[in-house]
JSON list of C-alpha atoms in Angstrom, two decimals:
[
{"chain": "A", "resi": 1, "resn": "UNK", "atom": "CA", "xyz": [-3.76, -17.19, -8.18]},
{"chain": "A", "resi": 2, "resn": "UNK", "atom": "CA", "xyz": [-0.32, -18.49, -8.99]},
{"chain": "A", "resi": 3, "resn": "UNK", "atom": "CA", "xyz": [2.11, -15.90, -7.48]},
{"chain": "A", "resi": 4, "resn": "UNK", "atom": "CA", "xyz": [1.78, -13.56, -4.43]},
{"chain": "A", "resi": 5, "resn": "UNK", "atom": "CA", "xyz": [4.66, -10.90, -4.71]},
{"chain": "A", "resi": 6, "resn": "UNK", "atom": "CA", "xyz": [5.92, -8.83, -7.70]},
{"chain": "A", "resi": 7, "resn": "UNK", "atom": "CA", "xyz": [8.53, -5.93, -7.45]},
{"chain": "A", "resi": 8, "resn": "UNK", "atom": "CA", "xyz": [8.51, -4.66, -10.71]},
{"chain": "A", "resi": 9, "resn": "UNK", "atom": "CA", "xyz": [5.88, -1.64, -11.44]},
{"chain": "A", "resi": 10, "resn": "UNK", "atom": "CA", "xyz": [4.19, -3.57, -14.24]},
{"chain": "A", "resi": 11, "resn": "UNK", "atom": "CA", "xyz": [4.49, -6.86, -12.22]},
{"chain": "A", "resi": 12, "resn": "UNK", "atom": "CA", "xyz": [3.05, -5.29, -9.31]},
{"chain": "A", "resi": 13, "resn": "UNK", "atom": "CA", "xyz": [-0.11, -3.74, -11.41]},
{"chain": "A", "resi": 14, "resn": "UNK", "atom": "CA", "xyz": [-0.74, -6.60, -12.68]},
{"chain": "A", "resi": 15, "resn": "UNK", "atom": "CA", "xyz": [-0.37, -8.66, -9.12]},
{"chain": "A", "resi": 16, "resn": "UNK", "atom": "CA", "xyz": [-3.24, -6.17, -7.68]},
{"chain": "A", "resi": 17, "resn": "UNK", "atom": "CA", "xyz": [-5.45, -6.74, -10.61]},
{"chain": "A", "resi": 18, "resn": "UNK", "atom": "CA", "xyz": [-4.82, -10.68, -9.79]},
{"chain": "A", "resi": 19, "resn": "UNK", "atom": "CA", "xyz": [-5.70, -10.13, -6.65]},
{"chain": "A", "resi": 20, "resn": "UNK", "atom": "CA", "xyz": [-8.73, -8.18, -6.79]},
{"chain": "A", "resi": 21, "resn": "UNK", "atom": "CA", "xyz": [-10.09, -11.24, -9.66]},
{"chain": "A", "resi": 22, "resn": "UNK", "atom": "CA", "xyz": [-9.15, -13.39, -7.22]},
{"chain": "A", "resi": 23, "resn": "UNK", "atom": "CA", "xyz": [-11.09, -11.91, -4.36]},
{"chain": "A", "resi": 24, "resn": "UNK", "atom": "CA", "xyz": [-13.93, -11.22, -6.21]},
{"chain": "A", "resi": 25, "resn": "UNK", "atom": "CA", "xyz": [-14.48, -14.59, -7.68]},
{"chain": "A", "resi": 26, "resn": "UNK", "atom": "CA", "xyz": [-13.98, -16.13, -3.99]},
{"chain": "A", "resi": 27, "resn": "UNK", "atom": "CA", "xyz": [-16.33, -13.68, -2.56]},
{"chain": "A", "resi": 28, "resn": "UNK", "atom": "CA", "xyz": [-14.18, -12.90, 0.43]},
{"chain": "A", "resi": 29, "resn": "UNK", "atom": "CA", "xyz": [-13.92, -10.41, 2.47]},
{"chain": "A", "resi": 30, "resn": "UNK", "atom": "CA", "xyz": [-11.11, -8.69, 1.76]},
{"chain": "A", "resi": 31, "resn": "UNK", "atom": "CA", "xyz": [-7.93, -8.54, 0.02]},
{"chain": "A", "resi": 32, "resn": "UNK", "atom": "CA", "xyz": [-4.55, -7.20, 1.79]},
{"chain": "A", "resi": 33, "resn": "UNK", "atom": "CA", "xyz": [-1.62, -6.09, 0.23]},
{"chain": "A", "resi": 34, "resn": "UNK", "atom": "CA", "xyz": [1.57, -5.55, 2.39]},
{"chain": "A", "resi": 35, "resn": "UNK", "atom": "CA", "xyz": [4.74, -4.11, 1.67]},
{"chain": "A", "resi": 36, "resn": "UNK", "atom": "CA", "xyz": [8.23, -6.52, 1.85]},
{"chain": "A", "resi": 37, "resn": "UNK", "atom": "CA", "xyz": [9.74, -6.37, 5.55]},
{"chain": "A", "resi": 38, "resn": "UNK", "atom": "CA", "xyz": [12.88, -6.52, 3.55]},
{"chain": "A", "resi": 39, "resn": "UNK", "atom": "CA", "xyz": [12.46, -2.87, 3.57]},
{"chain": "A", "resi": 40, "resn": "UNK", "atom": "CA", "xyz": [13.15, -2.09, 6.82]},
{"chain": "A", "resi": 41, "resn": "UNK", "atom": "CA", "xyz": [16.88, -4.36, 6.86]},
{"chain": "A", "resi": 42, "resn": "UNK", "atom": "CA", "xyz": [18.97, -2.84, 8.70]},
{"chain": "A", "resi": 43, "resn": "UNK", "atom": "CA", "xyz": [23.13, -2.83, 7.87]},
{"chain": "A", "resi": 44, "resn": "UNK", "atom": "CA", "xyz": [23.31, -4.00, 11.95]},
{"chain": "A", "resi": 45, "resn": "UNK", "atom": "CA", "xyz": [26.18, -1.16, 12.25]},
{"chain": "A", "resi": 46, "resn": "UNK", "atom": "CA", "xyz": [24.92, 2.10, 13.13]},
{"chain": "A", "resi": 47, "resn": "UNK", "atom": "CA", "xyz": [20.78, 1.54, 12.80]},
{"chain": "A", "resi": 48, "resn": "UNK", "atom": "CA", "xyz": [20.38, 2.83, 9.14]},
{"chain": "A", "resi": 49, "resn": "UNK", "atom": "CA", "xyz": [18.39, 0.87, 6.55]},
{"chain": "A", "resi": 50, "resn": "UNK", "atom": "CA", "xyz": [19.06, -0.74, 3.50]},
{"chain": "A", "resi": 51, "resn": "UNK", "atom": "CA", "xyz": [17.34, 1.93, 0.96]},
{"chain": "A", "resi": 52, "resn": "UNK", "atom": "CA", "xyz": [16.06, -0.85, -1.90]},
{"chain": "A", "resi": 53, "resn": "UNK", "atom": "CA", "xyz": [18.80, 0.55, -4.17]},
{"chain": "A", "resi": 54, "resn": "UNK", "atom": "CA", "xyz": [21.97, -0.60, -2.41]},
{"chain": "A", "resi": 55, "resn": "UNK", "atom": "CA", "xyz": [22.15, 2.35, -0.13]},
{"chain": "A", "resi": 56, "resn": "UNK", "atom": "CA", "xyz": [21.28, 3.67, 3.42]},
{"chain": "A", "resi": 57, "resn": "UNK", "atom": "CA", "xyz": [19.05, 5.71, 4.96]},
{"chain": "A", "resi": 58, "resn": "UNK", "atom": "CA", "xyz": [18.39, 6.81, 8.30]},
{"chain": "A", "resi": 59, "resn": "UNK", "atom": "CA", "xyz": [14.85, 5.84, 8.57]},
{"chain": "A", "resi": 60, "resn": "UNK", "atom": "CA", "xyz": [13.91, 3.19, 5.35]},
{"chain": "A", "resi": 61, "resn": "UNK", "atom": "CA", "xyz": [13.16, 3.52, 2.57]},
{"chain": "A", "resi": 62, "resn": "UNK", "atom": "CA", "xyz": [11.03, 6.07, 2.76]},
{"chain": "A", "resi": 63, "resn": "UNK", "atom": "CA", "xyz": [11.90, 9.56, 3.92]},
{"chain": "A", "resi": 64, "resn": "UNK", "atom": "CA", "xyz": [9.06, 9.01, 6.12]},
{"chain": "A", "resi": 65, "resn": "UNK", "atom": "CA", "xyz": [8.68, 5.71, 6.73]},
{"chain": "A", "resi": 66, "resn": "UNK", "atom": "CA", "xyz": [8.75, 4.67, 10.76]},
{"chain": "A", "resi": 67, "resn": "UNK", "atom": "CA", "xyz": [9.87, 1.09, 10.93]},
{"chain": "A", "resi": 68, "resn": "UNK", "atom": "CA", "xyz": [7.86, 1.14, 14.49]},
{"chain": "A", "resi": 69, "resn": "UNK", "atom": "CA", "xyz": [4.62, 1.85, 12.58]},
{"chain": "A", "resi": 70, "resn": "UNK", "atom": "CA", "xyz": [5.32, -1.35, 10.90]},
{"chain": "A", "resi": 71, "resn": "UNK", "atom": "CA", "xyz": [5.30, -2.32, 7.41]},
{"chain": "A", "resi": 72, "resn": "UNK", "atom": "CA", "xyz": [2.41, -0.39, 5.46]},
{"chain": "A", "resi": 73, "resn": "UNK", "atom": "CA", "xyz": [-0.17, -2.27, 3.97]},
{"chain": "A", "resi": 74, "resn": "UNK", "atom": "CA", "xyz": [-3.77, -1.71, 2.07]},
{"chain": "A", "resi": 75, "resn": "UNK", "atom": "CA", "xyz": [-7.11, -3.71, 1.95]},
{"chain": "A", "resi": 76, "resn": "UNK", "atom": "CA", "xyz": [-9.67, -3.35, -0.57]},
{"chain": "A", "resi": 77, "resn": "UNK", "atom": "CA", "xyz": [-12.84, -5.29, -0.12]},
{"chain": "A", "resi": 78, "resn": "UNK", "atom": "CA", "xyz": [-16.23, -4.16, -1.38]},
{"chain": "A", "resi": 79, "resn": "UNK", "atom": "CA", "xyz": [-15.45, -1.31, -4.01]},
{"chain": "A", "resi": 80, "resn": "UNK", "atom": "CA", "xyz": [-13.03, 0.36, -0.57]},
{"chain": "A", "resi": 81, "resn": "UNK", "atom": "CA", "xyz": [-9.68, 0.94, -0.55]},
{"chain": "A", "resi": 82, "resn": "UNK", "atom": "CA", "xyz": [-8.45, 0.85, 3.32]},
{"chain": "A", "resi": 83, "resn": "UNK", "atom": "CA", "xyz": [-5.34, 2.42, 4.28]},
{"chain": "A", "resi": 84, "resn": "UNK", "atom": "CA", "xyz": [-3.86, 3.23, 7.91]},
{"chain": "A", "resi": 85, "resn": "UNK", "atom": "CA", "xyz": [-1.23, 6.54, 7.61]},
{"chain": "A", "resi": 86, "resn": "UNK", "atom": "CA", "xyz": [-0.10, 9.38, 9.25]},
{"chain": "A", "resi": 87, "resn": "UNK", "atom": "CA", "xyz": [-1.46, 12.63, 9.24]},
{"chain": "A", "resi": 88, "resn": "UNK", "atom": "CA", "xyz": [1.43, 13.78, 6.59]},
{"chain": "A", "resi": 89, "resn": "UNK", "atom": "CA", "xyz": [0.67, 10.56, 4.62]},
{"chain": "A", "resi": 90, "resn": "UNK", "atom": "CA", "xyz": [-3.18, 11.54, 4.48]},
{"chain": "A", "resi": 91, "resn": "UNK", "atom": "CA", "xyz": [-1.87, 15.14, 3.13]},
{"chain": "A", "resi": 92, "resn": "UNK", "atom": "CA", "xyz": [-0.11, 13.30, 0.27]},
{"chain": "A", "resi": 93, "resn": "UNK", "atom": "CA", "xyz": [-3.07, 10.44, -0.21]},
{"chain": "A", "resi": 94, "resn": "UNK", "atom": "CA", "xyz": [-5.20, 13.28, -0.60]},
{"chain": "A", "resi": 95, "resn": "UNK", "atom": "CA", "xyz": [-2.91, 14.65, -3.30]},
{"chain": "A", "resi": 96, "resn": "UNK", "atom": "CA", "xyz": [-2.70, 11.59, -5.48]},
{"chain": "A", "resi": 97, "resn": "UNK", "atom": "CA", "xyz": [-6.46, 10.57, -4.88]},
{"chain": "A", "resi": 98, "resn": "UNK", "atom": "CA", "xyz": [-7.09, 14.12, -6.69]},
{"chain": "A", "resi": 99, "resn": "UNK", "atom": "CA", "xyz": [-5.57, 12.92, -9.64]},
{"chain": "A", "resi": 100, "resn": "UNK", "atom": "CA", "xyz": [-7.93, 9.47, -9.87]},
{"chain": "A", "resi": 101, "resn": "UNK", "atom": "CA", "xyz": [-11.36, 11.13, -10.03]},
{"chain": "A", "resi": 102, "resn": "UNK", "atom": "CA", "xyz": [-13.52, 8.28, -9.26]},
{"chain": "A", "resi": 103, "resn": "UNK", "atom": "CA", "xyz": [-11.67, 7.54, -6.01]},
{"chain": "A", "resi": 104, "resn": "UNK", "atom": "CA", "xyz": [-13.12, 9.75, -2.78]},
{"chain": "A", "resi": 105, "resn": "UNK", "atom": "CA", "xyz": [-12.37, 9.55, 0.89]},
{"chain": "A", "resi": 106, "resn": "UNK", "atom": "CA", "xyz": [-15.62, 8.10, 2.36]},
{"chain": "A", "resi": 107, "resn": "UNK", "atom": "CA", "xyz": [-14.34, 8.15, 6.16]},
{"chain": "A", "resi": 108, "resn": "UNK", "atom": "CA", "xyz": [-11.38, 9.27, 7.59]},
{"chain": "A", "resi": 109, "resn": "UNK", "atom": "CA", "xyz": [-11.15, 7.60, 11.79]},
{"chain": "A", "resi": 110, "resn": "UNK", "atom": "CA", "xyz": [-8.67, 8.81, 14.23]},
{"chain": "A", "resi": 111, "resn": "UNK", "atom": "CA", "xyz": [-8.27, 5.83, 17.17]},
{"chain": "A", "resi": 112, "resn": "UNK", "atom": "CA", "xyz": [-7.63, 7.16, 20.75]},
{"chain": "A", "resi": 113, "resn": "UNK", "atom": "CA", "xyz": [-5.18, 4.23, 21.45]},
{"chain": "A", "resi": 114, "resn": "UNK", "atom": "CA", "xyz": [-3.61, 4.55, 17.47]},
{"chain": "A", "resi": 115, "resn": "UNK", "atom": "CA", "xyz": [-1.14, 6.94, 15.93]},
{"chain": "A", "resi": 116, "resn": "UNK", "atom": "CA", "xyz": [-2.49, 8.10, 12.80]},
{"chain": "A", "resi": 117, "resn": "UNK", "atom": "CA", "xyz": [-5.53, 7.87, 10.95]},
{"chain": "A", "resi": 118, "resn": "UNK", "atom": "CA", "xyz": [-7.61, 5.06, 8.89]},
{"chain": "A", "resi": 119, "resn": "UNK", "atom": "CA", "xyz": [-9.02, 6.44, 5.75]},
{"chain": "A", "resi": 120, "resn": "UNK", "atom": "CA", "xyz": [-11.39, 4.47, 4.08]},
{"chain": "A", "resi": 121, "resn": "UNK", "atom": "CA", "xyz": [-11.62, 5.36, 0.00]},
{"chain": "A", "resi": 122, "resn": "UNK", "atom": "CA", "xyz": [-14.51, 4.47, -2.53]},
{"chain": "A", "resi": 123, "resn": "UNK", "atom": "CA", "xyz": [-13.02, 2.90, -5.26]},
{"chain": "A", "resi": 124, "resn": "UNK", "atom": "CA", "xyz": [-15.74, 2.18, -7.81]},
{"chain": "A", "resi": 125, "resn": "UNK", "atom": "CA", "xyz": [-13.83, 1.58, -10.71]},
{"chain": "A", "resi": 126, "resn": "UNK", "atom": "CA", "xyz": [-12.13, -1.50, -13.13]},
{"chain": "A", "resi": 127, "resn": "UNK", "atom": "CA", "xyz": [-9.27, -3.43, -11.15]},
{"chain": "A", "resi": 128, "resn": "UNK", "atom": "CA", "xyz": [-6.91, -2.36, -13.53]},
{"chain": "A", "resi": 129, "resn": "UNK", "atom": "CA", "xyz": [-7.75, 1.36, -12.32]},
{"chain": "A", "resi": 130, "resn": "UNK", "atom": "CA", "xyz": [-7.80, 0.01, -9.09]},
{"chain": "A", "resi": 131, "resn": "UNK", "atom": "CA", "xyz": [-4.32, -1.27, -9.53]},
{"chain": "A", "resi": 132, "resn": "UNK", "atom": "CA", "xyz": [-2.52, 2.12, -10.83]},
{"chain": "A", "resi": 133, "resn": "UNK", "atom": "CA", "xyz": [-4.13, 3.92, -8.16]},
{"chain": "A", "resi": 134, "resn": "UNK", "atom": "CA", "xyz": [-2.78, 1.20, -5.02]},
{"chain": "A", "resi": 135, "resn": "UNK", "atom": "CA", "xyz": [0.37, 1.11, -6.88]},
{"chain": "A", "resi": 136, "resn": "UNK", "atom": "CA", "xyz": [0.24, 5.24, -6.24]},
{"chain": "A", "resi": 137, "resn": "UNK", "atom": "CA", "xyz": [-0.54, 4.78, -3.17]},
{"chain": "A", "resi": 138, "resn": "UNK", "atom": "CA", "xyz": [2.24, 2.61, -2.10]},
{"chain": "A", "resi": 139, "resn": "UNK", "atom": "CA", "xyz": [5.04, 4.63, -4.31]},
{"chain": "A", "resi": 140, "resn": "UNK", "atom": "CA", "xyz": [4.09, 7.89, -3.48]},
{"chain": "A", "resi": 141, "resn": "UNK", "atom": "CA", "xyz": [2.14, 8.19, 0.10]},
{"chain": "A", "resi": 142, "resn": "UNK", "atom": "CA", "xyz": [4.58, 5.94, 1.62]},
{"chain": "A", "resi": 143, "resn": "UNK", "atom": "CA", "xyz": [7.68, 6.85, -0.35]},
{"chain": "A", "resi": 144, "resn": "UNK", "atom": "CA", "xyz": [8.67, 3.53, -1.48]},
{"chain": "A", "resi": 145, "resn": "UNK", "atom": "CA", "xyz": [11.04, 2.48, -4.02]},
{"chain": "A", "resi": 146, "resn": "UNK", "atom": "CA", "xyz": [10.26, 1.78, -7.13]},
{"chain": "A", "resi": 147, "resn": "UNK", "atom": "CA", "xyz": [11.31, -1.99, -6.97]},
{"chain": "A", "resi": 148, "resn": "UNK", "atom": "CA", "xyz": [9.66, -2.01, -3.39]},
{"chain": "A", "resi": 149, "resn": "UNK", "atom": "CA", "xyz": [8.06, -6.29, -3.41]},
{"chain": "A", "resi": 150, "resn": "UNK", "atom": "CA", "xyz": [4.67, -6.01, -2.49]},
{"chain": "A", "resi": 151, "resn": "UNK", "atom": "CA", "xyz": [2.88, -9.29, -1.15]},
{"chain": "A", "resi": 152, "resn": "UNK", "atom": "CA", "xyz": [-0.69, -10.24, -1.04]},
{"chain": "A", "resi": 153, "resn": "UNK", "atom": "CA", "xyz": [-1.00, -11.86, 2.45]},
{"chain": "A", "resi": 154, "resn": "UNK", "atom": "CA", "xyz": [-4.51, -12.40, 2.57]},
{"chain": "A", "resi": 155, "resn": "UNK", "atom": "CA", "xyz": [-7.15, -13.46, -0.12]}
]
């Protein structure tokens, strides 16, 4: 792999599929995919965040994104999609999962010491499926603009 962020939609499909070739061929564990920490900039006035599109928000960039839940990120590894969210995240995973057939929730784990849950998804599909579902993901469970940068941190 030559690059490791993209912000553009295209450019950020085709990052994930990069990715996932790139993991595959290195037989690693895992590859993780993490969202910009540019997201969460604050002005330093008044605590409201830089929305990606020259405005503010009170809480991101997202109109439920938590900056103390830190920056949201997914893994896939071994034909499973990992994700960490919160329950009103899972209700909207849920929702866009439904419209990529061959993706199901596998396991869903609530941590005692953790707020939220870890959802584990089977993804048994081409990486360029793989891709436009992540991309979903990203966009819609976590409310993200669309020129959110996305960076593969780990290979």
């Amino acid at each position: 792999m030559t690059r490791f962020e993209a912000a553009d939609p295209a450019e950020r499909r085709k990052l994930y599929v990069d990715a996932i070739t790139a993991h595959r061929q290195r037989g690693s564990e895992f590859v993780t995919l993490e969202v910009d920490g540019e997201v969460f900039d604050t002005d330093g006035d008044d605590g409201t965040f830089d929305d990606g599109n020259g405005g503010e928000s009170d809480v991101g960039a997202g109109d439920g994104l938590d900056p103390e839940l830190g920056l949201p990120w997914i893994q896939f590894g071994d034909g499973t999609i990992n994700v960490d969210c919160t329950d009103t995240e899972l209700e909207t995973l849920k929702t866009v999962l439904g419209e990529f057939p061959a993706f199901k929730i596998d396991e869903i784990h609530r941590p005692d010491d953790a707020e939220g849950v870890n959802v584990r998804i089977s993804a048994k599909a081409d990486p360029n499926r793989i891709a436009q579902c992540l991309d979903a993901i990203f966009q819609r469970v976590y409310e993200l603009p669309d020129d959110v940068r996305i960076w593969v941190v780990e290979i």
